PDB file of C-alpha atoms in Angstrom:
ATOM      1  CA  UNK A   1     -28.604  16.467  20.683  1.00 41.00           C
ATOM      2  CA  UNK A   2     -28.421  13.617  18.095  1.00 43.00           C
ATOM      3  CA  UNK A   3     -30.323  10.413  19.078  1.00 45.00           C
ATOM      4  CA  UNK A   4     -27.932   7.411  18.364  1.00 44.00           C
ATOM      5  CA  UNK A   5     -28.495   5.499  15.034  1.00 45.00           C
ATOM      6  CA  UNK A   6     -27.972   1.889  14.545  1.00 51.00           C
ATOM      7  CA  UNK A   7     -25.904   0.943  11.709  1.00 50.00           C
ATOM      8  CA  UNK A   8     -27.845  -0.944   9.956  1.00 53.00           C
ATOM      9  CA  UNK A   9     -30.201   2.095   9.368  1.00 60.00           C
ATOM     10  CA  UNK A  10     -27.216   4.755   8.550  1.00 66.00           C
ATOM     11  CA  UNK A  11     -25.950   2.104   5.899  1.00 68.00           C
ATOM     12  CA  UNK A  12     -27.608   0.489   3.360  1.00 78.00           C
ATOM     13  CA  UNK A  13     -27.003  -3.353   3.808  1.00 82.00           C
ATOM     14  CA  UNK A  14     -24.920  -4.720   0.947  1.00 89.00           C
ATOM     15  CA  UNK A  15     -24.559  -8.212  -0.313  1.00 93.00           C
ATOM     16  CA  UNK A  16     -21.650 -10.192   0.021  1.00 94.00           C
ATOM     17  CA  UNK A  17     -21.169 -10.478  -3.735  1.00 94.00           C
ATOM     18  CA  UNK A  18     -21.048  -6.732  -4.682  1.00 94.00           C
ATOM     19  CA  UNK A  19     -17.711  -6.682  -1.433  1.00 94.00           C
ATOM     20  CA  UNK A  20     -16.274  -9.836  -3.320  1.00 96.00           C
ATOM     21  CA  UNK A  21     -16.340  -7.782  -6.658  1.00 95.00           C
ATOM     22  CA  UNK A  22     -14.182  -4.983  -4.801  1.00 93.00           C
ATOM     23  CA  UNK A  23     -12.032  -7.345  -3.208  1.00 94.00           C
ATOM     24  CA  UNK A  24     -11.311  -9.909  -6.103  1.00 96.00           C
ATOM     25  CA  UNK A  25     -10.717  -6.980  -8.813  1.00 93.00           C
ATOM     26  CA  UNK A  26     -10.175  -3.562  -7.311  1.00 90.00           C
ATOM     27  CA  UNK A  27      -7.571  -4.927  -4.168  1.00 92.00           C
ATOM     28  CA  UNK A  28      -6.306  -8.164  -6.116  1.00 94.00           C
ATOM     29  CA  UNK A  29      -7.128 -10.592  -3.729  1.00 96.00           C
ATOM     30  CA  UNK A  30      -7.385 -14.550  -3.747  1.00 97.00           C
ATOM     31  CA  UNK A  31     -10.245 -15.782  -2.973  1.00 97.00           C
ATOM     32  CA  UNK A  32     -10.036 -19.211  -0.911  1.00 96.00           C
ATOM     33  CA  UNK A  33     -12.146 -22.030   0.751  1.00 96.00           C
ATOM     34  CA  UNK A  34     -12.613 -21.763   5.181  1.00 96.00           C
ATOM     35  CA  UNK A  35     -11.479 -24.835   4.911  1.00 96.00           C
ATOM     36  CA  UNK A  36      -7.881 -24.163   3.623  1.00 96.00           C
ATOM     37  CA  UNK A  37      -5.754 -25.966   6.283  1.00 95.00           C
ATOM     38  CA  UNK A  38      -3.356 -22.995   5.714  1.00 94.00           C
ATOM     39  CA  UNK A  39      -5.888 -20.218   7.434  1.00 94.00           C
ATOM     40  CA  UNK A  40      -7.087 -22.400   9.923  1.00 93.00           C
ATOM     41  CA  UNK A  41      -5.149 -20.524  12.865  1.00 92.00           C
ATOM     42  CA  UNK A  42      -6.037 -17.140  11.321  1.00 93.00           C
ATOM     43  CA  UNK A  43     -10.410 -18.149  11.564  1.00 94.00           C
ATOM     44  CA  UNK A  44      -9.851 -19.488  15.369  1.00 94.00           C
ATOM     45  CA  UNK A  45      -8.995 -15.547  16.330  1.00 93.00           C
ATOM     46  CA  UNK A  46     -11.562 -15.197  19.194  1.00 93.00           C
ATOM     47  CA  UNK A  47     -13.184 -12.004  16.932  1.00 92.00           C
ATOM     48  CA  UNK A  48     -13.544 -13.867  13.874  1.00 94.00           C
ATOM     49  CA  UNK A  49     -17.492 -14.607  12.629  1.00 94.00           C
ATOM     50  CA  UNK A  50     -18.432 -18.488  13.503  1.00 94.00           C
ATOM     51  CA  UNK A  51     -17.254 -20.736  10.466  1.00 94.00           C
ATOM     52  CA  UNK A  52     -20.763 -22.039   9.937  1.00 95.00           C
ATOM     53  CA  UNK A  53     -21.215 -17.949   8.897  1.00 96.00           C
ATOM     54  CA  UNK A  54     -18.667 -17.651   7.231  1.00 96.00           C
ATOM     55  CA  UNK A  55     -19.514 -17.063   3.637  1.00 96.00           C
ATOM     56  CA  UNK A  56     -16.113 -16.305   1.368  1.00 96.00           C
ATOM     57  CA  UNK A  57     -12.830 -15.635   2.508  1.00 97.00           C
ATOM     58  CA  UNK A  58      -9.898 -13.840   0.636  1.00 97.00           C
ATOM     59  CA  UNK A  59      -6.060 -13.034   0.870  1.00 96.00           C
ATOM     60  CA  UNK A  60      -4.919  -9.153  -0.181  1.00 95.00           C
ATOM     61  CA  UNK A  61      -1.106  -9.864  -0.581  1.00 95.00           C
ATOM     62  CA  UNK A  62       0.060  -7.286  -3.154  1.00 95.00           C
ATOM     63  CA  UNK A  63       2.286  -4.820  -1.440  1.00 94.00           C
ATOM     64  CA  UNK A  64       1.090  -2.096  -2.893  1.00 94.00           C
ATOM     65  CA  UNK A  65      -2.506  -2.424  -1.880  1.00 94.00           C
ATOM     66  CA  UNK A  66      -1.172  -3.426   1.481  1.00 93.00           C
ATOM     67  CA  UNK A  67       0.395  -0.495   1.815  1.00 92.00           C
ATOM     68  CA  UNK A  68      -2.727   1.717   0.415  1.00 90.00           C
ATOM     69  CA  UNK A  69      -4.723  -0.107   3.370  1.00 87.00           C
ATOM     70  CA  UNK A  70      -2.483   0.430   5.619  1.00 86.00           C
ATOM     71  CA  UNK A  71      -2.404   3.925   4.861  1.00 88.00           C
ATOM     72  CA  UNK A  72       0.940   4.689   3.707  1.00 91.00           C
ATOM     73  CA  UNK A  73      -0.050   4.904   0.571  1.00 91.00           C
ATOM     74  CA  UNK A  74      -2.817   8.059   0.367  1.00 89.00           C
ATOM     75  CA  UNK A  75      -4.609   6.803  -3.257  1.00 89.00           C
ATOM     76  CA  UNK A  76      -4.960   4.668  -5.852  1.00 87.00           C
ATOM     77  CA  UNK A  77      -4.663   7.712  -8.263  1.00 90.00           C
ATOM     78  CA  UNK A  78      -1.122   9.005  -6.865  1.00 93.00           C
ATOM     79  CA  UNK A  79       2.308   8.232  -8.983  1.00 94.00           C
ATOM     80  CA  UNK A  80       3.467   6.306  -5.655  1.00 94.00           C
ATOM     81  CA  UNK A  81       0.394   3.983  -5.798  1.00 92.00           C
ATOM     82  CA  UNK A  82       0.913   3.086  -9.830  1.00 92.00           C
ATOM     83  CA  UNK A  83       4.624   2.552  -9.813  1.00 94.00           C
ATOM     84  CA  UNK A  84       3.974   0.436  -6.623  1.00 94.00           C
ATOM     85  CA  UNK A  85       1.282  -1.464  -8.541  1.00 92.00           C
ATOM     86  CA  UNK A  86       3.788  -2.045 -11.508  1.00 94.00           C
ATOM     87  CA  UNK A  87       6.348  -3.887  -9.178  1.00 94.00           C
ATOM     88  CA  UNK A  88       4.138  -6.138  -7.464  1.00 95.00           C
ATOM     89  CA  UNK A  89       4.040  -9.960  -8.376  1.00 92.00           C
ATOM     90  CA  UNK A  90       0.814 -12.107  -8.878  1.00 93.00           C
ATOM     91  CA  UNK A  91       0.758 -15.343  -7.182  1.00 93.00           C
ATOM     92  CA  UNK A  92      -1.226 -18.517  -7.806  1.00 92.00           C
ATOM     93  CA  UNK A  93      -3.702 -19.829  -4.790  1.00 92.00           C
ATOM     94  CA  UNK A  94      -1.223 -22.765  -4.639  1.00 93.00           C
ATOM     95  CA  UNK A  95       1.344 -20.418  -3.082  1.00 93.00           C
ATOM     96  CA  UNK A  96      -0.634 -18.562  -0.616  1.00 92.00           C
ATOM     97  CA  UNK A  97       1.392 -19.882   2.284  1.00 90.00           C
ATOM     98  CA  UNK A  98       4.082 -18.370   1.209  1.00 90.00           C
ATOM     99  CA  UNK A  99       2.628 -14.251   1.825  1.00 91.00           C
ATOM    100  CA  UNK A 100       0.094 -15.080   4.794  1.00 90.00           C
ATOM    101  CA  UNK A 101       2.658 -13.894   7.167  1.00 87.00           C
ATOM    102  CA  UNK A 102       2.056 -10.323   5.683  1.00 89.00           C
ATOM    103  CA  UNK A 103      -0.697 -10.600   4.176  1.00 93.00           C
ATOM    104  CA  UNK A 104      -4.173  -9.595   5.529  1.00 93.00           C
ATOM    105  CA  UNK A 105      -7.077 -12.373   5.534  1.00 95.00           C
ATOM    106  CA  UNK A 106     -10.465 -10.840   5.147  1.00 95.00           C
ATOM    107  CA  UNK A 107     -13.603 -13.059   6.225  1.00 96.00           C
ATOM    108  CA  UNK A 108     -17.163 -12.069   5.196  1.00 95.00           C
ATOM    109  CA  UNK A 109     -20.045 -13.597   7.206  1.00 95.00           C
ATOM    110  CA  UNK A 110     -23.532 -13.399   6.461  1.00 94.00           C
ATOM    111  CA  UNK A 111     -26.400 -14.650   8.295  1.00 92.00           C
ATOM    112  CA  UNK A 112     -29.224 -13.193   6.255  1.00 91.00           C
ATOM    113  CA  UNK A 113     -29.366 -14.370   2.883  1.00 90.00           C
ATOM    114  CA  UNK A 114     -25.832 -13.559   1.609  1.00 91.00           C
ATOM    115  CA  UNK A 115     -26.440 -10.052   3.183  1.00 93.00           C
ATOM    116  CA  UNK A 116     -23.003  -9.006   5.218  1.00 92.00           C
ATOM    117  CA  UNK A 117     -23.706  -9.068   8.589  1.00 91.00           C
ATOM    118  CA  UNK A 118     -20.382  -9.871  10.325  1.00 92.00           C
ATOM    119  CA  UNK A 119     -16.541  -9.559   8.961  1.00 91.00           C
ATOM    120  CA  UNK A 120     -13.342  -9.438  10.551  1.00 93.00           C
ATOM    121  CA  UNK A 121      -9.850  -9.018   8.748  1.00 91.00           C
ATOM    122  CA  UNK A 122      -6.549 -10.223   9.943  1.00 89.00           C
ATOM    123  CA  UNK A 123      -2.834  -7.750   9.583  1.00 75.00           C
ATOM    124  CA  UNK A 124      -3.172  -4.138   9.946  1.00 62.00           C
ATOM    125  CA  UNK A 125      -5.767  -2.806   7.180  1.00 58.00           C
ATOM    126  CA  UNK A 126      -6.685   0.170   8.598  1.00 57.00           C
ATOM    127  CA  UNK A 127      -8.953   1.322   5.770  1.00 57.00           C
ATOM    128  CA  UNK A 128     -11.206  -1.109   6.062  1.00 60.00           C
ATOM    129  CA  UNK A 129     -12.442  -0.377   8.660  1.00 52.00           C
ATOM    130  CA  UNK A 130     -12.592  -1.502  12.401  1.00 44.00           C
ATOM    131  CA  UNK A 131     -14.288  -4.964  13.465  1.00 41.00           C
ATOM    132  CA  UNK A 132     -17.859  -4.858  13.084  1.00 41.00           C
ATOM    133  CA  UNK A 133     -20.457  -7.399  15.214  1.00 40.00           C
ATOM    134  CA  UNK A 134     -24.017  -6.586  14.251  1.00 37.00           C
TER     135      UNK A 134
END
């Protein structure tokens, strides 16, 4: 029988910077200040990291990569995915209010050193995983 491993040892820990790489250019997202007025409801979830942890906080709108998170989509290689990808519109920061009702809100929180520790994600992303408390 398998002795139970913590997380932290079965993953390497990875900084906040390398996730905001994959978010900002490989799922399009906006990137956006916890202070936006417009997310406030989204960061007072009861599961969401404490603001004063928070350390970015980003919008994935684009259908397409919606849809690829939410698994309807199987990958970013298939003819569905690129057409998708083709049709979808890029929007400014100014006009995130707009898409939050579908969108999903990801918040990274790090309380070691810009290390993720803590994130939660609003909408129905199932890719990404579940919510994760360390």
């Amino acid at each position: 029988m398998k002795n139970k491993t913590d997380a932290a040892d079965t993953f390497p820990p990875m900084k906040i910077e390398e996730i905001d790489q994959i978010l900002l250019y490989e799922l399009d997202a906006i990137k956006i200040e916890k202070e936006d007025e417009r997310i406030k409801f989204i960061l007072q979830d009861p599961y969401c990291p404490d603001k004063s942890h928070i350390h970015s906080v980003y919008v994935i709108y684009k259908k397409s990569i919606l849809n690829l998170l939410e698994g309807r989509i199987r990958s970013i290689h298939s003819h569905e995915f690129m057409s998708a990808k083709k049709k979808d519109r890029t929007i400014s920061k100014e006009d995130i209010e707009y898409v939050l009702e579908m969108a999903t809100v990801v918040v990274l929180a790090s309380e070691n050193n810009g290390v993720l520790t803590n994130y939660f994600y609003s909408g129905h992303g199932e890719r990404l995983g579940g919510h994760h408390q360390s």
